[in-house]
Tab-separated table of C-alpha atoms in Angstrom:
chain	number	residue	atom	x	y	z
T	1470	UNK	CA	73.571	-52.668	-25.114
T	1471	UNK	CA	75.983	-52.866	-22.290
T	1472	UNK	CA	78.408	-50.062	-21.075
T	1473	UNK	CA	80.802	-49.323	-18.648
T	1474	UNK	CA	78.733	-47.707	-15.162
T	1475	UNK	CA	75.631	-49.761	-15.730
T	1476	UNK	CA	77.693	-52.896	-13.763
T	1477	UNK	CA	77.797	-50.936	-10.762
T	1478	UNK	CA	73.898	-49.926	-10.743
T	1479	UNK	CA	72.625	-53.217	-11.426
T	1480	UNK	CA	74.669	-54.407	-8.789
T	1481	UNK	CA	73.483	-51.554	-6.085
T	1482	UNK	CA	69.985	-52.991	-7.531
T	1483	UNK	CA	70.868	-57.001	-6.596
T	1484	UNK	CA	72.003	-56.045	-2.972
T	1485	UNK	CA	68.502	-54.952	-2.671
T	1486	UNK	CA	66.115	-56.942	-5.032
T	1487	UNK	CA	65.913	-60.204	-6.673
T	1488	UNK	CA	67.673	-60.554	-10.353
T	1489	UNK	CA	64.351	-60.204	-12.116
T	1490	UNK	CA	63.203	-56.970	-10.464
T	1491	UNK	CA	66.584	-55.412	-10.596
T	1492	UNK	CA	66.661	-56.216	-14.479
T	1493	UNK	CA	63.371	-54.474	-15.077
T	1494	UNK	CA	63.891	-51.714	-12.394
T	1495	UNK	CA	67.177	-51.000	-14.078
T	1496	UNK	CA	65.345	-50.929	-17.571
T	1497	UNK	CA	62.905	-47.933	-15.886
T	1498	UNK	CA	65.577	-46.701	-14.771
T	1499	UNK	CA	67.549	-45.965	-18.120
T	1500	UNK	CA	63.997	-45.066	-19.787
T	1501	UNK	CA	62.282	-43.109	-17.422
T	1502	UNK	CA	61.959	-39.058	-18.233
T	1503	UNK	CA	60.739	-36.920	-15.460
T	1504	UNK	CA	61.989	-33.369	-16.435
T	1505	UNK	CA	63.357	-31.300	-19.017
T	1506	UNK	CA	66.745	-31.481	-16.928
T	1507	UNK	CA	66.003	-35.337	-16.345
T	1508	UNK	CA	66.387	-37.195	-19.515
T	1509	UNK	CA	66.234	-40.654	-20.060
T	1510	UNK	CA	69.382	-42.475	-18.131
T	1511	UNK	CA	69.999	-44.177	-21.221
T	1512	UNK	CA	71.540	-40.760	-22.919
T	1513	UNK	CA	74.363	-41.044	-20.575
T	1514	UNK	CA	75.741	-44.371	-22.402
T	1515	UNK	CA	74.360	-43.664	-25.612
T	1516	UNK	CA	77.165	-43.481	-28.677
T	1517	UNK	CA	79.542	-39.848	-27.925
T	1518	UNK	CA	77.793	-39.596	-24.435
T	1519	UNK	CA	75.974	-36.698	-25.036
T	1520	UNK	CA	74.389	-36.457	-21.265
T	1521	UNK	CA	77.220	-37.467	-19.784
T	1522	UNK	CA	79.153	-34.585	-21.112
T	1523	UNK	CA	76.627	-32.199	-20.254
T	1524	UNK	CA	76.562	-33.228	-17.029
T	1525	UNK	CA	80.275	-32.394	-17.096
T	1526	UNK	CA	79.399	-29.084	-18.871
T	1527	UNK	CA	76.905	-28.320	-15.848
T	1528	UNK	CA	79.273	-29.307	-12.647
T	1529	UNK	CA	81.604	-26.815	-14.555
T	1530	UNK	CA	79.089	-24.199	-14.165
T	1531	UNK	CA	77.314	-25.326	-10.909
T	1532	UNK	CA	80.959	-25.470	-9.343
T	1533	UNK	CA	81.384	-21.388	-10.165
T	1534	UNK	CA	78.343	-20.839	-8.528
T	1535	UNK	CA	79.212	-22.805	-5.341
T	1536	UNK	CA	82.876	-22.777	-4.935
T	1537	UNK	CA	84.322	-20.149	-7.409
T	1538	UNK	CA	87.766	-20.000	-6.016
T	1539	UNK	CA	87.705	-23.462	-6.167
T	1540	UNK	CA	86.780	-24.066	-10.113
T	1541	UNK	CA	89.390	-20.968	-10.442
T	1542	UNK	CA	91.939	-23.208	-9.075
T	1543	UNK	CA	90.786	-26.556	-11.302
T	1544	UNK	CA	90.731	-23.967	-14.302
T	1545	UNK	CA	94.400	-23.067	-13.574
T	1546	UNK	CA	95.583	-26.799	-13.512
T	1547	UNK	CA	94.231	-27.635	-16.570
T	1548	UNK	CA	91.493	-30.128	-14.267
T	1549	UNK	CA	87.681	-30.305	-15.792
T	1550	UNK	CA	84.755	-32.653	-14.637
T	1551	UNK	CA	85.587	-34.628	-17.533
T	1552	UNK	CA	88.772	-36.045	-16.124
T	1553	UNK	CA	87.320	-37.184	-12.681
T	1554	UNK	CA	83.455	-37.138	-12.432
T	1555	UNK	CA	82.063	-39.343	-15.296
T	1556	UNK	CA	81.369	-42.364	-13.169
T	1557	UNK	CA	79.598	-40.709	-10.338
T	1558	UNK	CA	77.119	-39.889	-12.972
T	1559	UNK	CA	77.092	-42.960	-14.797
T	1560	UNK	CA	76.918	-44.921	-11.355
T	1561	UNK	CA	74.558	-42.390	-9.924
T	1562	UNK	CA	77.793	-42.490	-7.033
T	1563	UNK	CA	77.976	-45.973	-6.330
T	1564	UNK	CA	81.352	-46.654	-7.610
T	1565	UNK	CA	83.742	-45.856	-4.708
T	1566	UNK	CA	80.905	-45.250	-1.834
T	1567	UNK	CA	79.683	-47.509	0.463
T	1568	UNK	CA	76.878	-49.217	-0.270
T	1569	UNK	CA	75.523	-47.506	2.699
T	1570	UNK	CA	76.621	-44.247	1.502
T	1571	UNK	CA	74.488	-45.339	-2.025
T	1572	UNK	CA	71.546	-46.373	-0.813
T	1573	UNK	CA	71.149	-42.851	1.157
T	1574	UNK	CA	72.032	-41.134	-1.971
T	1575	UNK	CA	69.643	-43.058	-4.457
T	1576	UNK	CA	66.594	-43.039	-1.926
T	1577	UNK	CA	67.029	-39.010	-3.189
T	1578	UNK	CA	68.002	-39.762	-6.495
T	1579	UNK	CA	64.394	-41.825	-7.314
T	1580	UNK	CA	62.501	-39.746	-5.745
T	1581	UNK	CA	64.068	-36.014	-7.618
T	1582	UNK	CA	65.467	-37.432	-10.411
T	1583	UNK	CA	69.458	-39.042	-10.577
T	1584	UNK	CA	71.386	-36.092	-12.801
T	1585	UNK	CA	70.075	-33.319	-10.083
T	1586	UNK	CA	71.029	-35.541	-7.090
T	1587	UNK	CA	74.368	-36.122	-9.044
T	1588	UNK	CA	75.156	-32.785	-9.144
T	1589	UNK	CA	73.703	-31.770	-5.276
T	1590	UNK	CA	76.490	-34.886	-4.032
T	1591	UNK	CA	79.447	-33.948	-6.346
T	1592	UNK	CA	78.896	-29.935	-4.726
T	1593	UNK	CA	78.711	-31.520	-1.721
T	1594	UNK	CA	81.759	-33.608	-1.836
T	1595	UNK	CA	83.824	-30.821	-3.315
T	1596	UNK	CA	83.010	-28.296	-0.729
T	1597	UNK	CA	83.575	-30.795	1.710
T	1598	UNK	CA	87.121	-31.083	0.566
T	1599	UNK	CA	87.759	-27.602	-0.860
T	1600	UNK	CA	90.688	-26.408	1.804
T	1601	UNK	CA	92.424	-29.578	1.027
T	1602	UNK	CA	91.922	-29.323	-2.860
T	1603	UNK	CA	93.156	-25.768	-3.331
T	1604	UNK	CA	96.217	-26.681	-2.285
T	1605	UNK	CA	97.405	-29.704	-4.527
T	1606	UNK	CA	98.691	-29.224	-7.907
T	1607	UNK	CA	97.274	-30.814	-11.200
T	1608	UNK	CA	98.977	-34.545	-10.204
T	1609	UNK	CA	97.486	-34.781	-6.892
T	1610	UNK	CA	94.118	-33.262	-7.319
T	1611	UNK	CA	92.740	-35.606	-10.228
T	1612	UNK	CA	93.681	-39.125	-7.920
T	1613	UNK	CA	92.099	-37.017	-4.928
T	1614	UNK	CA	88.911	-36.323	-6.660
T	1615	UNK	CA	88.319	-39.096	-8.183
T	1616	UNK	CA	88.309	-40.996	-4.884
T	1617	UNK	CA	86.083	-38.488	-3.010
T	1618	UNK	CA	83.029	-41.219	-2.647
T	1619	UNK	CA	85.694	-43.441	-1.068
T	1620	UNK	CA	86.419	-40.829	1.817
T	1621	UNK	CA	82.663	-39.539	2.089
T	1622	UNK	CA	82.514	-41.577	6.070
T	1623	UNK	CA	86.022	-41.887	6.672
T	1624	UNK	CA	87.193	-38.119	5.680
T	1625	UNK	CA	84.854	-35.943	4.313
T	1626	UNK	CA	82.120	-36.089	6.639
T	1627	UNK	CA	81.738	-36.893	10.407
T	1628	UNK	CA	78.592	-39.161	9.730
T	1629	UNK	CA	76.229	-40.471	6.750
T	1630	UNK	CA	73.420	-37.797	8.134
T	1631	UNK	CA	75.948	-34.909	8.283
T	1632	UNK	CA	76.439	-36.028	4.410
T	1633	UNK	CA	72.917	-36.360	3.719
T	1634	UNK	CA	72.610	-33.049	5.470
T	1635	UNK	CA	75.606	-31.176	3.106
T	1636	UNK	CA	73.520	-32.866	-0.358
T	1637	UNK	CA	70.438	-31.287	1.222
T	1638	UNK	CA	72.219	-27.592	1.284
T	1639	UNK	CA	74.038	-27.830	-2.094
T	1640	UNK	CA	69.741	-27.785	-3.423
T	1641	UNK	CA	70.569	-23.884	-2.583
T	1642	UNK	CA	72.918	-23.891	-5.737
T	1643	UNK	CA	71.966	-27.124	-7.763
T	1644	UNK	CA	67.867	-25.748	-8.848
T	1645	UNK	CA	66.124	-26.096	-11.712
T	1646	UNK	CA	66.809	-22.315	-12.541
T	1647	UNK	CA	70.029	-22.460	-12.193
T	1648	UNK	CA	70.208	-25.191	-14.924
T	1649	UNK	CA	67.932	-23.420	-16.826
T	1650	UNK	CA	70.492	-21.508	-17.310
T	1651	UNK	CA	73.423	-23.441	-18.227
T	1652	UNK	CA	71.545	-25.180	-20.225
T	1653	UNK	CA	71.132	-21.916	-22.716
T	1654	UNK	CA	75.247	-21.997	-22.380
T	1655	UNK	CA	75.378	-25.950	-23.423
T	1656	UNK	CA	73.143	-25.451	-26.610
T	1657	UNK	CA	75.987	-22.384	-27.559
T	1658	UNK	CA	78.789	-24.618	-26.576
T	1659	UNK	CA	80.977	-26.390	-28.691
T	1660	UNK	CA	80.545	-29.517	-27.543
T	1661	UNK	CA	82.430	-31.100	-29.970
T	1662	UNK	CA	85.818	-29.826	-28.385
T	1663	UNK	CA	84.844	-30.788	-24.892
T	1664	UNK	CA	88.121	-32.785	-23.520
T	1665	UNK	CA	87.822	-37.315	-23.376
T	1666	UNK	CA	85.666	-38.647	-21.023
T	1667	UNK	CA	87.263	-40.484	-18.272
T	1668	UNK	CA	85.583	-43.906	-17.839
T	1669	UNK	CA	86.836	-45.767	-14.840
T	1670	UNK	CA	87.254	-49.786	-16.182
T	1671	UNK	CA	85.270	-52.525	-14.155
């Protein structure tokens, strides 16, 4: 059935395709399973959202890899993944980006897969705006990150190829060993404690 973040990737589909190819392109896309760390699509809107909130569980992790001062600093205010980037998984970042923006980062997300590409933009956005971010407290930061694909032209980047070119470096962190892994920590995890999912509404 229906959920919230499938809207906005049948509608990056339309801008490109006619109705009846983006219906059955966005069926492939919900069933398709490349990798181990590339389940089906579908997972991420299934009942409890168990992919979306590992995910979460793995930008936690990536982000101490990548930015450690940074996730020391979200830690401190109380601010996980689960409060600000469920729908740039769930809308593989087209909710908030240009449509440009989107259709740069999905020709990388079909090709390697749409959870690692998730992961390689969100590190890149959040380095991007790290010197900015480590100086708001817990009432700014979550409105700021949330609107990061917003800003990815107008702030966080000079150009769409010097954003393409930031996703290309976070690979360095985001690999396939590296969630590996976390994923040893997300089996141990209590996942049934993680904190609500926030949803944006359409």
């Amino acid at each position: 059935g229906y959920a919230q973040g499938m809207g906005f990737i049948a509608g990056t589909l339309l801008l490109h395709m006619s109705e009846e190819s983006a219906f059955w392109s966005l069926v492939s896309m919900l069933n398709a399973c490349t990798h181990a760390h590339e389940p089906p699509m579908s997972q991420l809107f299934a009942e409890g959202m168990p992919l979306l909130r590992r995910r979460c569980f793995e930008l936690d992790r990536l982000l101490a890899i990548a930015a450690p001062r940074l996730k020391s600093h979200f830690a401190s205010e109380g601010l996980h993944p689960t409060m600000f980037a469920s729908h740039w998984y769930t809308t593989i970042h087209s909710c908030g980006a240009s449509p440009e923006a989107a259709a740069r980062v999905w020709d990388v997300a079909l090709a390697e897969g749409p959870g690692m590409t998730s992961h390689r933009v969100a590190i890149a956005m959040l380095l991007a705006d790290a010197d900015e971010l480590l100086l708001l407290p817990f009432d700014a930061l979550v409105p700021r990150v949330r609107s990061l694909p917003e800003v990815i032209e107008s702030r966080l980047f000079p150009s769409l190829d010097a954003f393409m070119h930031a996703v290309a470096k976070a690979a360095e962190v985001v690999t396939h060993q590296a969630l590996d892994r976390i994923a040893d920590e997300w089996v141990e995890s209590d996942r049934s404690s993680a904190a609500p999912l926030a949803i944006p509404r359409q």
